[in-house]
CSV table of C-alpha atoms and ligand atoms in Angstrom, one decimal:
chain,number,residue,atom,x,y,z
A,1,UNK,CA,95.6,3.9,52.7
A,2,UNK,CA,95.9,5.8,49.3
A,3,UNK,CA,97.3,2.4,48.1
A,4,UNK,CA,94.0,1.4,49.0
A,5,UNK,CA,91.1,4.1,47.8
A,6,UNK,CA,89.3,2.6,44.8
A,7,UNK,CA,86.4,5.2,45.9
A,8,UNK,CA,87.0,7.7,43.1
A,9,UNK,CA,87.8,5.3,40.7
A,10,UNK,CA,84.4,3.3,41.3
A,11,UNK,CA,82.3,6.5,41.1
A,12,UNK,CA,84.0,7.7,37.9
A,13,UNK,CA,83.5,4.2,36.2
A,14,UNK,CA,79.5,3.8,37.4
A,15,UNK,CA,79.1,7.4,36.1
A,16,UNK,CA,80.2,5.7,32.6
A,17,UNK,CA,78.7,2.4,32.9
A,18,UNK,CA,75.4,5.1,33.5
A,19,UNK,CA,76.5,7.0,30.2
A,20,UNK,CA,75.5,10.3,32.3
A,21,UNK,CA,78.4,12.4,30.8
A,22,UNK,CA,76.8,13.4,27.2
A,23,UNK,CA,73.6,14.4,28.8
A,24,UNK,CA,75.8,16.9,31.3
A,25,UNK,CA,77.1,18.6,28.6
A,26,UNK,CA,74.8,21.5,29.0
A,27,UNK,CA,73.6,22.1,32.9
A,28,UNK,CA,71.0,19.4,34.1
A,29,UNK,CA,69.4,18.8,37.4
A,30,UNK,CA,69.3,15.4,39.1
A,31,UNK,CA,66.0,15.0,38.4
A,32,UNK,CA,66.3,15.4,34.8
A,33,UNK,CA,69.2,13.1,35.1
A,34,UNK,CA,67.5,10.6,36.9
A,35,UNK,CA,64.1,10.8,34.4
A,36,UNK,CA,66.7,10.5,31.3
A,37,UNK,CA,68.8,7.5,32.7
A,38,UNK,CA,66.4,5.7,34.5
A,39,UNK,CA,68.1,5.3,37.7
A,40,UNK,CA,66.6,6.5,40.9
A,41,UNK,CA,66.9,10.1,42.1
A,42,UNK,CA,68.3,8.9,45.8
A,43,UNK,CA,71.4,7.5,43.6
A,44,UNK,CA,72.0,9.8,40.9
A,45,UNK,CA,71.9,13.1,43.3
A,46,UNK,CA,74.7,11.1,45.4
A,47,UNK,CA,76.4,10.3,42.8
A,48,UNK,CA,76.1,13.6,41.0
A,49,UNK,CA,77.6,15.5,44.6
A,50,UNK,CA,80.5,12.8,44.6
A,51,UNK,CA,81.5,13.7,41.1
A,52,UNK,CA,81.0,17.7,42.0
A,53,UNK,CA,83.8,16.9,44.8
A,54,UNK,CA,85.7,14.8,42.8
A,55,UNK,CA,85.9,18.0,40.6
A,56,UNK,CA,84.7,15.9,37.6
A,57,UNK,CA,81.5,18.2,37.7
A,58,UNK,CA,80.4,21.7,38.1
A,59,UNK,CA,77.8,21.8,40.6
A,60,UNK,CA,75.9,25.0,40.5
A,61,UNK,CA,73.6,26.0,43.8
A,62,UNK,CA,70.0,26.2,43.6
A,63,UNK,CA,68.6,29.2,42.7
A,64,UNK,CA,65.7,30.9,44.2
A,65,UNK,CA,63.1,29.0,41.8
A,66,UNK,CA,65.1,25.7,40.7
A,67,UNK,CA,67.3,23.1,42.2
A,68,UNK,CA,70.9,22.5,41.3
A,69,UNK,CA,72.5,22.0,38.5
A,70,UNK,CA,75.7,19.9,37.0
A,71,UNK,CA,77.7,20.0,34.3
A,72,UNK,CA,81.1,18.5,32.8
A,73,UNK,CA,83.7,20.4,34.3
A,74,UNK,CA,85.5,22.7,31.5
A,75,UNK,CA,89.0,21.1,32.0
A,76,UNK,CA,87.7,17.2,31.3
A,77,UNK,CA,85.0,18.4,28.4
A,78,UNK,CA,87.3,16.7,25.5
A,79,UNK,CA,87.7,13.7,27.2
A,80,UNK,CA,84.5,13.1,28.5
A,81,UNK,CA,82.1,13.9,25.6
A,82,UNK,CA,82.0,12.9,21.9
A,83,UNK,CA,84.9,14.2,20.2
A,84,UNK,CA,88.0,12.5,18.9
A,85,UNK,CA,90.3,13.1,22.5
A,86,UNK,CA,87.1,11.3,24.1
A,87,UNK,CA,88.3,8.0,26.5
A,88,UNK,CA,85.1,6.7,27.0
A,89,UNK,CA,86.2,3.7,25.7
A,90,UNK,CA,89.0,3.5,27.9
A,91,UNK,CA,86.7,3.9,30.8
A,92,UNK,CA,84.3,1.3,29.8
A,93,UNK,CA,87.2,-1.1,28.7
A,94,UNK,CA,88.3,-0.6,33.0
A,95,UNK,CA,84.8,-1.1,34.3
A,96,UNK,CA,84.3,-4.0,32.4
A,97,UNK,CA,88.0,-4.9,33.9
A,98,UNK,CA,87.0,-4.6,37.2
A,99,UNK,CA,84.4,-7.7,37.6
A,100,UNK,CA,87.5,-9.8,36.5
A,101,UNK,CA,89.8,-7.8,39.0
A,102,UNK,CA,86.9,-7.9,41.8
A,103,UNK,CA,88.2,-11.6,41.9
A,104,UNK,CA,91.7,-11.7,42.1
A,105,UNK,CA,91.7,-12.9,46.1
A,106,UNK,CA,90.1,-16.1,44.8
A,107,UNK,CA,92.1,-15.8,41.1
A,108,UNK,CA,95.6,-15.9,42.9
A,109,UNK,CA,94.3,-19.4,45.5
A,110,UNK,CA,93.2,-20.9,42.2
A,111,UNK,CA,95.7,-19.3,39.8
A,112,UNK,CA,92.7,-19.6,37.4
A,113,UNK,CA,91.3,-16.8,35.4
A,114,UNK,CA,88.4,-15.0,36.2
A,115,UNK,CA,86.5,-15.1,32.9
A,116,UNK,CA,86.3,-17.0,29.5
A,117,UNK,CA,89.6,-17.2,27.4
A,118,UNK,CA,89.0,-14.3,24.6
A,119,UNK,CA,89.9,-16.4,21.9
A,120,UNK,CA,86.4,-18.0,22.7
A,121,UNK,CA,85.0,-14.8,21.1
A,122,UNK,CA,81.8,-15.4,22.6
A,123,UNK,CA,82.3,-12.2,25.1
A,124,UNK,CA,79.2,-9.4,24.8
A,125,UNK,CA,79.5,-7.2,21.8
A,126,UNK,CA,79.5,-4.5,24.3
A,127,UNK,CA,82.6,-5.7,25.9
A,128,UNK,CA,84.4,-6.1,22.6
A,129,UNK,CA,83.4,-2.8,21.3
A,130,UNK,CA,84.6,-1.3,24.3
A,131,UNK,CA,87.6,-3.1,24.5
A,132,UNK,CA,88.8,-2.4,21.2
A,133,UNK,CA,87.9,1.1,21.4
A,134,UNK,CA,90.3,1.0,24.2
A,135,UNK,CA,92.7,-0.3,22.3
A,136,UNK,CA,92.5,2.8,19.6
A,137,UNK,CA,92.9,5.1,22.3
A,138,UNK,CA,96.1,3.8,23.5
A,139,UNK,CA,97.3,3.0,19.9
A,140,UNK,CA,96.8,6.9,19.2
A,141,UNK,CA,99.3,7.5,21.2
A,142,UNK,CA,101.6,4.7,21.0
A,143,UNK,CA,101.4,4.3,17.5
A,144,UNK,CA,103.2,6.9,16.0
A,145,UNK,CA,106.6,6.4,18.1
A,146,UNK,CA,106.7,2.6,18.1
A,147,UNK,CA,106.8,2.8,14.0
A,148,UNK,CA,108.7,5.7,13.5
A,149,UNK,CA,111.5,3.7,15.6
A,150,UNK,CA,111.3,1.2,12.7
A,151,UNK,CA,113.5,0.8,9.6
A,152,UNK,CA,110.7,0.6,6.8
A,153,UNK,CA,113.3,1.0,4.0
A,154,UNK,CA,111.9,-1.4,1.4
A,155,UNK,CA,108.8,-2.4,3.3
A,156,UNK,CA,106.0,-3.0,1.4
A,157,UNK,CA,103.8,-5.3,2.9
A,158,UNK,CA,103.1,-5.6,6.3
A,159,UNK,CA,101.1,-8.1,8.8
A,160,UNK,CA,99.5,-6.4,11.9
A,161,UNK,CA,98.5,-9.6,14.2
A,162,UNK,CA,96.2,-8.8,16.5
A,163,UNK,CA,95.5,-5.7,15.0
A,164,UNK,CA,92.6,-4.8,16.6
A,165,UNK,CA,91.6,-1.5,15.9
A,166,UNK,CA,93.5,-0.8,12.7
A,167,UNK,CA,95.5,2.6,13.9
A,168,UNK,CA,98.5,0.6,13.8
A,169,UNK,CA,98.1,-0.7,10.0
A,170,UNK,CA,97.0,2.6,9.3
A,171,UNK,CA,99.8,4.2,10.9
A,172,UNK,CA,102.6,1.9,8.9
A,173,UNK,CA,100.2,3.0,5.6
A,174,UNK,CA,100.6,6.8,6.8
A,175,UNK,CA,104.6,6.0,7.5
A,176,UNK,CA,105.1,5.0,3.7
A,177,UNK,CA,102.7,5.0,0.3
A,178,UNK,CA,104.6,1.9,-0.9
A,179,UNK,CA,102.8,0.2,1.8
A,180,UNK,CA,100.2,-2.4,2.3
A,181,UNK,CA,99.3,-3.5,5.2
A,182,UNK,CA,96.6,-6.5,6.2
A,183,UNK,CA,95.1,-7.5,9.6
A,184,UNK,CA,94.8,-10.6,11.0
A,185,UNK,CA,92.6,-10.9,14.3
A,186,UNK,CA,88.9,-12.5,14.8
A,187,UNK,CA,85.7,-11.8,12.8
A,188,UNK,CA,84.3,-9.1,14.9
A,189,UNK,CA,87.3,-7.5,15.4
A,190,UNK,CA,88.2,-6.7,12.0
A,191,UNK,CA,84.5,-5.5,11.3
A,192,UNK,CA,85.7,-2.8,14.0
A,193,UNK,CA,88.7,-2.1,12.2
A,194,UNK,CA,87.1,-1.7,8.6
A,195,UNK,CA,84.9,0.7,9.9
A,196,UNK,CA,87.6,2.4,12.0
A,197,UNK,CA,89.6,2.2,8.6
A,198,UNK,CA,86.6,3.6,6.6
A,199,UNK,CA,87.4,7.0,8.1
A,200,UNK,CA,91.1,7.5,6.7
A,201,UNK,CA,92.6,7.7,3.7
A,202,UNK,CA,94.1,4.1,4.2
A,203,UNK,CA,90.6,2.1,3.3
A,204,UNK,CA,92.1,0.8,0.0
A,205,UNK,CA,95.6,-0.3,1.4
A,206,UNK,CA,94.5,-2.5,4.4
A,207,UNK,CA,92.9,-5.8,4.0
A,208,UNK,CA,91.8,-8.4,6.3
A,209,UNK,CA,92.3,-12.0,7.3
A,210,UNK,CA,90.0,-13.0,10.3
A,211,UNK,CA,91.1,-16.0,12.6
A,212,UNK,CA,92.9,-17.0,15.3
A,213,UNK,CA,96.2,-16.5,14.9
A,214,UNK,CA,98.2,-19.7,15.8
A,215,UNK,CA,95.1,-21.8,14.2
A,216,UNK,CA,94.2,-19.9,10.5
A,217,UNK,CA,95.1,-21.8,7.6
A,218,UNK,CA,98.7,-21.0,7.2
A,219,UNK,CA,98.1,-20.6,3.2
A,220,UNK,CA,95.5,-18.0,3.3
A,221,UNK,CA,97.8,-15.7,5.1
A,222,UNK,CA,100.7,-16.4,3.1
A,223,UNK,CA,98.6,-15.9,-0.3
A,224,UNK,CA,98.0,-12.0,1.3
A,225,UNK,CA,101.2,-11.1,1.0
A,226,UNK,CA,101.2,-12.2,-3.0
A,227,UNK,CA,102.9,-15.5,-1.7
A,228,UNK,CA,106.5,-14.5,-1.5
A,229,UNK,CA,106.1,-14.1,2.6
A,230,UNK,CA,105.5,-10.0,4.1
A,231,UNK,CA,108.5,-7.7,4.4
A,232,UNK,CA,107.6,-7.1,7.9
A,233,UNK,CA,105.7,-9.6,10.1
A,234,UNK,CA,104.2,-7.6,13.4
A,235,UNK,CA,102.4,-7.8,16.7
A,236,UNK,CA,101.6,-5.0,19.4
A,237,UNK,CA,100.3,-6.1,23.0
A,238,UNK,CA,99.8,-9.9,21.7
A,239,UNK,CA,101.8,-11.8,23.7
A,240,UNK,CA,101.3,-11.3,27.0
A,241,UNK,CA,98.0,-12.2,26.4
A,242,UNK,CA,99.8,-15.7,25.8
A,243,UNK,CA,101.3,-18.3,27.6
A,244,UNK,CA,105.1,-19.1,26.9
A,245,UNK,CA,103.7,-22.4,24.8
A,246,UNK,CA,101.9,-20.2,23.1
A,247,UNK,CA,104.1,-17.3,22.8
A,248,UNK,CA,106.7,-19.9,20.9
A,249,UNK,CA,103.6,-20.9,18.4
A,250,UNK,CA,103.0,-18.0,17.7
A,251,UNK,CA,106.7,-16.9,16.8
A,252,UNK,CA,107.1,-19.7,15.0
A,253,UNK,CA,104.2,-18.7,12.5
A,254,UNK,CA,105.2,-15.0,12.4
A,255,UNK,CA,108.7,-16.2,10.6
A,256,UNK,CA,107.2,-18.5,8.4
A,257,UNK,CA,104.6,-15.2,7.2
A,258,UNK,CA,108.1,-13.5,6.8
A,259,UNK,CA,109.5,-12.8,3.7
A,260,UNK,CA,113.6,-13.9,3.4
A,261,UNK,CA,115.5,-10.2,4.5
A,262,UNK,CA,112.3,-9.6,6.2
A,263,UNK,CA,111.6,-8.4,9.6
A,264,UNK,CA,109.9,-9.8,12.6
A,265,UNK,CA,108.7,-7.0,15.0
A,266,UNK,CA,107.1,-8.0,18.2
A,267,UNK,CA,105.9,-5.5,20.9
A,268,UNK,CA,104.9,-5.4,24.0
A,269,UNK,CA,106.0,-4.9,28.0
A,270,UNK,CA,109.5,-6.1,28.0
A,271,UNK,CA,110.8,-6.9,31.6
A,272,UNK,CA,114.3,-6.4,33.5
A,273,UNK,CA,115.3,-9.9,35.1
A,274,UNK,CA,114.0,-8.7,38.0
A,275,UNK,CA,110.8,-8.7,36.6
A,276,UNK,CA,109.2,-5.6,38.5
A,277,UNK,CA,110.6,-3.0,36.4
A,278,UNK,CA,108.8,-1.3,34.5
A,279,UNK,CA,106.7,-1.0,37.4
A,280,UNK,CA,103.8,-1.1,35.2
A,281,UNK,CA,104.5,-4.1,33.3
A,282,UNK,CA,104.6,-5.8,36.9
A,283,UNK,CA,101.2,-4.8,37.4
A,284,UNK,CA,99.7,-5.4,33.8
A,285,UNK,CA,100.9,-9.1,34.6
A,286,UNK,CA,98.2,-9.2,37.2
A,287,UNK,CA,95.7,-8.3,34.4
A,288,UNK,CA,96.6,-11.2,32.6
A,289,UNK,CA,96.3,-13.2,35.3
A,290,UNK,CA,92.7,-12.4,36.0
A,291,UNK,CA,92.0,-12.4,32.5
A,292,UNK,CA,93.7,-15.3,30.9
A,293,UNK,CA,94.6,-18.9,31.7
A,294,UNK,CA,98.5,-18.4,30.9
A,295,UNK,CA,99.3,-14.7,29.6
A,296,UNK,CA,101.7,-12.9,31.6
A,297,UNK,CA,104.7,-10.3,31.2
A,298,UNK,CA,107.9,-11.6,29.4
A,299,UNK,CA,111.6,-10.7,29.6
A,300,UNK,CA,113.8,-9.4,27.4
A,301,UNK,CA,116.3,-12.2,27.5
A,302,UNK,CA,113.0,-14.5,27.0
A,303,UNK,CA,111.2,-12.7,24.3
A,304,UNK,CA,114.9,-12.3,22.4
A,305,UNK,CA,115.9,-15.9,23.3
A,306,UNK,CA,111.8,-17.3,21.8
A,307,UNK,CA,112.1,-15.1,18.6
A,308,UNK,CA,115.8,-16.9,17.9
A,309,UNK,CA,114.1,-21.0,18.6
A,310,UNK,CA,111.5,-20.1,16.4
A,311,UNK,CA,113.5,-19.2,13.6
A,312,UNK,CA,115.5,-21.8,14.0
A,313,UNK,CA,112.6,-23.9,14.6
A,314,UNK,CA,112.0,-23.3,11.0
A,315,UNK,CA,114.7,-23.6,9.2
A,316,UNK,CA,115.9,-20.2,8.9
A,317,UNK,CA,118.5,-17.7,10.4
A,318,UNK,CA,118.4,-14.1,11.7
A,319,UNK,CA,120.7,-11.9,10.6
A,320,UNK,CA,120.5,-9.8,13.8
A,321,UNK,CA,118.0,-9.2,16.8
A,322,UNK,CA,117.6,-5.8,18.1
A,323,UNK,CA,116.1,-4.1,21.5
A,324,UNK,CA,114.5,-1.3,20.7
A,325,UNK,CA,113.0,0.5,24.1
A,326,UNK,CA,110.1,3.0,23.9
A,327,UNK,CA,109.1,5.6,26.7
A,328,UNK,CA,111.8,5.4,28.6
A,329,UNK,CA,111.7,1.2,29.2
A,330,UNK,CA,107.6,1.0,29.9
A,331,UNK,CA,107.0,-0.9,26.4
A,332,UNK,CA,109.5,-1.9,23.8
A,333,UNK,CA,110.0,-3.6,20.5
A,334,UNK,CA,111.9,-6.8,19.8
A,335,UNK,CA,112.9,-6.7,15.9
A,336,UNK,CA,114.4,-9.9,14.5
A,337,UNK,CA,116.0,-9.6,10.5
A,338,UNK,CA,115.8,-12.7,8.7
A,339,UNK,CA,118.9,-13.9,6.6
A,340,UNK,CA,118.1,-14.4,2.8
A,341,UNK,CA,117.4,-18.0,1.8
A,342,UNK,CA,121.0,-19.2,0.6
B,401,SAM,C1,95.6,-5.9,23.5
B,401,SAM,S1,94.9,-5.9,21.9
B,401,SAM,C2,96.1,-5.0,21.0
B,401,SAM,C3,95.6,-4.3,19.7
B,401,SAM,C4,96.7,-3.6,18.9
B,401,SAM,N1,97.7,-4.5,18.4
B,401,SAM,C5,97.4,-2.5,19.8
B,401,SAM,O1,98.5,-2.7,20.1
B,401,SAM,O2,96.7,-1.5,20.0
B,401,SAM,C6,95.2,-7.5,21.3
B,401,SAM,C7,94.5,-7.8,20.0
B,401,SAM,O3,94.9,-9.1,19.6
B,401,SAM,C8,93.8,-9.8,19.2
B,401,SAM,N2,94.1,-11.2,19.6
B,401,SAM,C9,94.3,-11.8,20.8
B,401,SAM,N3,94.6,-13.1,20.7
B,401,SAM,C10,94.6,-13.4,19.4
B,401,SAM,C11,94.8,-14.5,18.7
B,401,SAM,N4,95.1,-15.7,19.3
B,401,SAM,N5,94.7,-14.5,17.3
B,401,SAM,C12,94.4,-13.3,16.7
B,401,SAM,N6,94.2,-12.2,17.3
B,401,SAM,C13,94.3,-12.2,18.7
B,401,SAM,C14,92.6,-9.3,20.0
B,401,SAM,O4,91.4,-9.5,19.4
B,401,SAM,C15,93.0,-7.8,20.1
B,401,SAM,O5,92.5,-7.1,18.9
């Protein structure tokens, strides 16, 4: 039955969708709630008591004069009001997820996703602000580990597929000063990410090529590295989103960006064989099957055995492939070196 209570989770992600949280900041009554958001009184008061219980809010009694009043509880303060530890985004990013995963009864009789492919790029701005916002907050944290697990020695250019949010470019620009980096991903993603990039010191050292990955003109990402190819050729959480096909496209295109001696980074869920563990790589496969037509969570062996057809797909060789695991197995990092051009 705990398997089963979405309860909590539902009144924490309408509470969002409302955007009640900054105007809770300071104690509020549900009527003053209810006149700011627009929403009836009936609801809100509910709503209000179920957060109180959930411990989300403080509810303080009525007084002799006044009703009661809410307020953000002091423990979930930095992450539920403006400030940079807020996951807001985060939260919106899982409401929005939840009309796709309302339909995974019918989704897994049809096998057919949900919604629109992303790469139609005609979701709501909403849902691609959110999204990507996100996408920072995870890359905040995941950021940091996944590149200092890298050998940059020599690396001076750098292409972030799929960027999304620029932390990671940022991050491999924070990691070395000899570094540029540039991010490929579509044209209202990378508007995100040069105003995400606006606010670090990095601005200067990331540009931008917008398009979709397996599709944009080969040349114009080529000419972004200065022509010779990039010292290191990266993706993080792209290819699940990606059916095998796909996957192998995409591979092939990431060697041909890369530079001879360069490196080919790809990162994502890895499976085990059995392909349950990590648990949660299991369970993000269902994502992608709600949310895309072939995207889905890849093995080791497959991701390794992909990486070595599409270099040899293009006429060159790898000097060496290595497994690289991050947080204890739950993501990881495949990292081919290409040989020099004889
Ligand atoms: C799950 S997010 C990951 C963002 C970032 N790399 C990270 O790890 O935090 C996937 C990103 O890839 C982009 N993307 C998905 N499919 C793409 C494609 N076919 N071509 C270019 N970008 C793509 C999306 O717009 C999104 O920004």
């Amino acid at each position: 039955m705990q398997l089963a209570d979405f309860w909590p989770g539902r009144i924490l992600l309408s509470a969002v969708e409302l955007d009640i949280f900054q105007a809770l900041a300071e104690s509020a009554t549900a009527g003053e709630i209810a006149a700011q958001r627009q929403v009836s009184e009936r609801g809100i008061t509910r709503l209000l008591n179920a957060l109180a219980a959930l411990e989300i809010l403080d509810k303080a009694p009525a007084g002799d004069s006044g009703e009661a009043t809410y307020k953000v509880t002091a423990a979930l303060r930095p992450y539920l009001l403006a400030g940079p530890q807020n996951v807001l985004a985060s939260l919106k990013h899982r409401a929005v997820l939840w009309r796709s995963w309302s339909q995974l009864t019918e989704v897994v009789r049809t096998g057919q996703p949900a919604v629109d492919p992303y790469e139609n790029d005609e979701r709501p701005d909403e849902d691609v602000r959110s999204f990507i916002g996100a996408m920072a907050v995870g890359a905040r944290a995941h950021a940091p580990l996944a590149i200092a697990a890298l050998d940059l020695t020599g690396v001076r250019t750098v292409l972030d597929i799929g960027g999304g949010p620029g932390v990671y470019a940022a991050e491999f620009c924070k990691a070395s000063r000899e570094i540029r980096a540039t991010l490929l991903d579509f044209p209202r993603v990378c508007e995100i990410a040069r105003e995400n990039l606006a606010a670090t010191p990095y601005a200067k050292r990331v540009g931008f090529v917008t398009g979709e990955a397996r599709t944009v003109d080969h040349e114009a990402v080529l000419a972004a590295s200065g022509g010779q190819g990039f010292d290191l050729v990266f993706s993080s959480s792209l290819i699940h989103s990606m059916s095998p096909e796909q996957v192998v496209m995409l591979l092939k295109r990431k060697v041909a960006w890369c530079a001879p001696e360069g490196q080919v980074v790809v990162k994502d869920f890895f499976m085990q064989e059995n392909r349950i563990e990590p648990a949660m790589g299991a369970v993000f496969a269902i994502n992608m099957l709600v949310n895309t037509p072939g995207g889905g969570t890849y093995t080791w062996t497959e991701g390794e055995h992909w990486l070595r057809a599409a270099c040899e797909a293009q006429g060159r060789s790898a000097a060496a492939v290595e497994r690289i695991e991050l947080e204890g197995g739950r993501s990881g990092m495949l990292c081919l070196r290409l040989a020099g051009v004889a």
